Amino acid sequence: QVQLVESGGGLVQAGGSLRLSCVASRSSFSINVMGWYRQAPGKQRELVARITSDGSINYSDSVKGRFTISRDNAKNTVSLQMNSLKPEDTAVYYCNAAVIAGLYWWGQGTQVTVSS
């Protein structure tokens, strides 16, 4: 019922920057939380950052000070500015939008690769 489309992934050298964007389709649901998750090969998907409709933000400790999440409620978009990228940031990054704990949707994912 909600379609999410990510963009902005790519290949960068360590220390570089990328900006990811996610657009949610319009629906009858009011999206409470939007966030970014990532999954590296052979590892579980993990939270990177999330933001609520009223602006409350949480970051993973591993990205604090380097990544910045932002949201435009009117446009139903969420972005992730990633600076000072490290090889360990390499993963597929997924956008998530949630109404309540049991009602959420995933984007298709966008690859981020950071070379050493």
PDB file of C-alpha atoms in Angstrom:
ATOM      1  CA  GLN A   1       0.000   0.000   0.000  1.00  0.00           C
ATOM      2  CA  VAL A   2       3.078   2.221   0.280  1.00  0.00           C
ATOM      3  CA  GLN A   3       5.786   2.097  -2.357  1.00  0.00           C
ATOM      4  CA  LEU A   4       9.286   3.262  -1.481  1.00  0.00           C
ATOM      5  CA  VAL A   5      11.939   4.097  -4.059  1.00  0.00           C
ATOM      6  CA  GLU A   6      15.554   4.726  -3.089  1.00  0.00           C
ATOM      7  CA  SER A   7      18.251   6.445  -5.099  1.00  0.00           C
ATOM      8  CA  GLY A   8      21.739   7.841  -4.682  1.00  0.00           C
ATOM      9  CA  GLY A   9      23.888   4.779  -4.066  1.00  0.00           C
ATOM     10  CA  GLY A  10      27.206   4.270  -5.766  1.00  0.00           C
ATOM     11  CA  LEU A  11      30.909   3.569  -5.487  1.00  0.00           C
ATOM     12  CA  VAL A  12      33.126   5.980  -3.570  1.00  0.00           C
ATOM     13  CA  GLN A  13      36.555   5.997  -1.981  1.00  0.00           C
ATOM     14  CA  ALA A  14      37.011   6.034   1.773  1.00  0.00           C
ATOM     15  CA  GLY A  15      36.475   9.536   3.089  1.00  0.00           C
ATOM     16  CA  GLY A  16      34.020  10.415   0.357  1.00  0.00           C
ATOM     17  CA  SER A  17      30.337  11.298   0.545  1.00  0.00           C
ATOM     18  CA  LEU A  18      27.017  10.118  -0.829  1.00  0.00           C
ATOM     19  CA  ARG A  19      23.454  11.278  -0.368  1.00  0.00           C
ATOM     20  CA  LEU A  20      20.639   8.732  -0.410  1.00  0.00           C
ATOM     21  CA  SER A  21      17.026   9.668  -1.023  1.00  0.00           C
ATOM     22  CA  CYS A  22      13.779   7.771  -0.581  1.00  0.00           C
ATOM     23  CA  VAL A  23      10.334   8.761  -1.816  1.00  0.00           C
ATOM     24  CA  ALA A  24       7.160   7.195  -0.446  1.00  0.00           C
ATOM     25  CA  SER A  25       4.034   6.977  -2.555  1.00  0.00           C
ATOM     26  CA  ARG A  26       0.948   8.772  -1.350  1.00  0.00           C
ATOM     27  CA  SER A  27      -1.471   6.633   0.624  1.00  0.00           C
ATOM     28  CA  SER A  28      -4.222   6.814   3.209  1.00  0.00           C
ATOM     29  CA  PHE A  29      -1.702   5.920   5.925  1.00  0.00           C
ATOM     30  CA  SER A  30       0.076   8.494   8.041  1.00  0.00           C
ATOM     31  CA  ILE A  31       3.706   7.421   8.151  1.00  0.00           C
ATOM     32  CA  ASN A  32       5.108   7.843  11.637  1.00  0.00           C
ATOM     33  CA  VAL A  33       8.703   6.692  11.229  1.00  0.00           C
ATOM     34  CA  MET A  34      11.004   6.646   8.235  1.00  0.00           C
ATOM     35  CA  GLY A  35      14.447   5.188   8.432  1.00  0.00           C
ATOM     36  CA  TRP A  36      17.473   3.764   6.708  1.00  0.00           C
ATOM     37  CA  TYR A  37      18.774   0.257   7.270  1.00  0.00           C
ATOM     38  CA  ARG A  38      21.699  -1.541   5.707  1.00  0.00           C
ATOM     39  CA  GLN A  39      22.716  -5.111   5.095  1.00  0.00           C
ATOM     40  CA  ALA A  40      26.217  -6.254   4.252  1.00  0.00           C
ATOM     41  CA  PRO A  41      26.906  -9.682   2.696  1.00  0.00           C
ATOM     42  CA  GLY A  42      26.548 -12.432   5.272  1.00  0.00           C
ATOM     43  CA  LYS A  43      25.261 -10.061   7.948  1.00  0.00           C
ATOM     44  CA  GLN A  44      21.874  -9.153   9.357  1.00  0.00           C
ATOM     45  CA  ARG A  45      20.066  -6.008   8.371  1.00  0.00           C
ATOM     46  CA  GLU A  46      20.747  -3.227  10.864  1.00  0.00           C
ATOM     47  CA  LEU A  47      19.352   0.193  11.628  1.00  0.00           C
ATOM     48  CA  VAL A  48      21.406   3.141  10.424  1.00  0.00           C
ATOM     49  CA  ALA A  49      19.139   6.059  11.283  1.00  0.00           C
ATOM     50  CA  ARG A  50      15.467   6.842  11.720  1.00  0.00           C
ATOM     51  CA  ILE A  51      13.312   9.918  12.054  1.00  0.00           C
ATOM     52  CA  THR A  52       9.735  10.399  13.224  1.00  0.00           C
ATOM     53  CA  SER A  53       7.136  12.702  11.733  1.00  0.00           C
ATOM     54  CA  ASP A  54       7.767  15.239  14.496  1.00  0.00           C
ATOM     55  CA  GLY A  55      11.523  15.216  13.979  1.00  0.00           C
ATOM     56  CA  SER A  56      12.846  12.839  16.622  1.00  0.00           C
ATOM     57  CA  ILE A  57      16.058  11.218  15.348  1.00  0.00           C
ATOM     58  CA  ASN A  58      18.087   8.163  16.291  1.00  0.00           C
ATOM     59  CA  TYR A  59      21.427   7.099  14.834  1.00  0.00           C
ATOM     60  CA  SER A  60      23.446   3.970  15.073  1.00  0.00           C
ATOM     61  CA  ASP A  61      26.571   4.605  17.131  1.00  0.00           C
ATOM     62  CA  SER A  62      28.701   3.610  14.162  1.00  0.00           C
ATOM     63  CA  VAL A  63      27.466   6.523  12.032  1.00  0.00           C
ATOM     64  CA  LYS A  64      27.002   9.308  14.575  1.00  0.00           C
ATOM     65  CA  GLY A  65      28.854  12.421  13.543  1.00  0.00           C
ATOM     66  CA  ARG A  66      29.187  11.221   9.948  1.00  0.00           C
ATOM     67  CA  PHE A  67      25.637  10.644   8.692  1.00  0.00           C
ATOM     68  CA  THR A  68      22.670  12.996   8.806  1.00  0.00           C
ATOM     69  CA  ILE A  69      19.057  11.968   8.281  1.00  0.00           C
ATOM     70  CA  SER A  70      16.386  14.438   7.229  1.00  0.00           C
ATOM     71  CA  ARG A  71      12.740  14.305   6.244  1.00  0.00           C
ATOM     72  CA  ASP A  72      10.233  16.325   4.282  1.00  0.00           C
ATOM     73  CA  ASN A  73       6.769  15.376   5.524  1.00  0.00           C
ATOM     74  CA  ALA A  74       4.978  17.278   2.773  1.00  0.00           C
ATOM     75  CA  LYS A  75       6.863  15.389   0.071  1.00  0.00           C
ATOM     76  CA  ASN A  76       6.998  12.048   1.919  1.00  0.00           C
ATOM     77  CA  THR A  77      10.739  11.847   1.456  1.00  0.00           C
ATOM     78  CA  VAL A  78      13.647  10.918   3.672  1.00  0.00           C
ATOM     79  CA  SER A  79      17.311  11.482   2.900  1.00  0.00           C
ATOM     80  CA  LEU A  80      20.589  10.280   4.339  1.00  0.00           C
ATOM     81  CA  GLN A  81      23.688  12.404   3.895  1.00  0.00           C
ATOM     82  CA  MET A  82      26.723  10.168   4.376  1.00  0.00           C
ATOM     83  CA  ASN A  83      30.094  11.802   4.927  1.00  0.00           C
ATOM     84  CA  SER A  84      33.511  10.419   5.825  1.00  0.00           C
ATOM     85  CA  LEU A  85      32.527   7.043   4.448  1.00  0.00           C
ATOM     86  CA  LYS A  86      34.439   3.971   5.556  1.00  0.00           C
ATOM     87  CA  PRO A  87      34.827   0.555   3.908  1.00  0.00           C
ATOM     88  CA  GLU A  88      32.709  -0.931   6.690  1.00  0.00           C
ATOM     89  CA  ASP A  89      29.807   1.216   5.479  1.00  0.00           C
ATOM     90  CA  THR A  90      29.621  -0.944   2.362  1.00  0.00           C
ATOM     91  CA  ALA A  91      26.162  -2.513   2.192  1.00  0.00           C
ATOM     92  CA  VAL A  92      22.808  -2.420   0.508  1.00  0.00           C
ATOM     93  CA  TYR A  93      20.870   0.435   2.058  1.00  0.00           C
ATOM     94  CA  TYR A  94      17.116   0.087   2.451  1.00  0.00           C
ATOM     95  CA  CYS A  95      14.476   2.687   3.142  1.00  0.00           C
ATOM     96  CA  ASN A  96      11.738   1.796   5.622  1.00  0.00           C
ATOM     97  CA  ALA A  97       8.449   3.519   6.381  1.00  0.00           C
ATOM     98  CA  ALA A  98       6.265   2.514   9.322  1.00  0.00           C
ATOM     99  CA  VAL A  99       2.812   3.429  10.565  1.00  0.00           C
ATOM    100  CA  ILE A 100       2.875   1.175  13.626  1.00  0.00           C
ATOM    101  CA  ALA A 101       5.163  -1.620  14.780  1.00  0.00           C
ATOM    102  CA  GLY A 102       3.479  -4.248  12.625  1.00  0.00           C
ATOM    103  CA  LEU A 103       2.695  -2.141   9.566  1.00  0.00           C
ATOM    104  CA  TYR A 104       5.678  -1.096   7.487  1.00  0.00           C
ATOM    105  CA  TRP A 105       7.176  -1.239   4.012  1.00  0.00           C
ATOM    106  CA  TRP A 106      10.646  -1.623   2.498  1.00  0.00           C
ATOM    107  CA  GLY A 107      12.244  -0.085  -0.530  1.00  0.00           C
ATOM    108  CA  GLN A 108      14.140  -2.153  -3.076  1.00  0.00           C
ATOM    109  CA  GLY A 109      17.548  -1.155  -1.736  1.00  0.00           C
ATOM    110  CA  THR A 110      20.465   0.764  -3.182  1.00  0.00           C
ATOM    111  CA  GLN A 111      24.082  -0.404  -3.177  1.00  0.00           C
ATOM    112  CA  VAL A 112      26.741   1.642  -1.413  1.00  0.00           C
ATOM    113  CA  THR A 113      30.325   0.511  -1.913  1.00  0.00           C
ATOM    114  CA  VAL A 114      33.254   2.215  -0.207  1.00  0.00           C
ATOM    115  CA  SER A 115      36.736   1.294  -1.370  1.00  0.00           C
ATOM    116  CA  SER A 116      39.802   1.496   0.859  1.00  0.00           C
TER     117      SER A 116
END
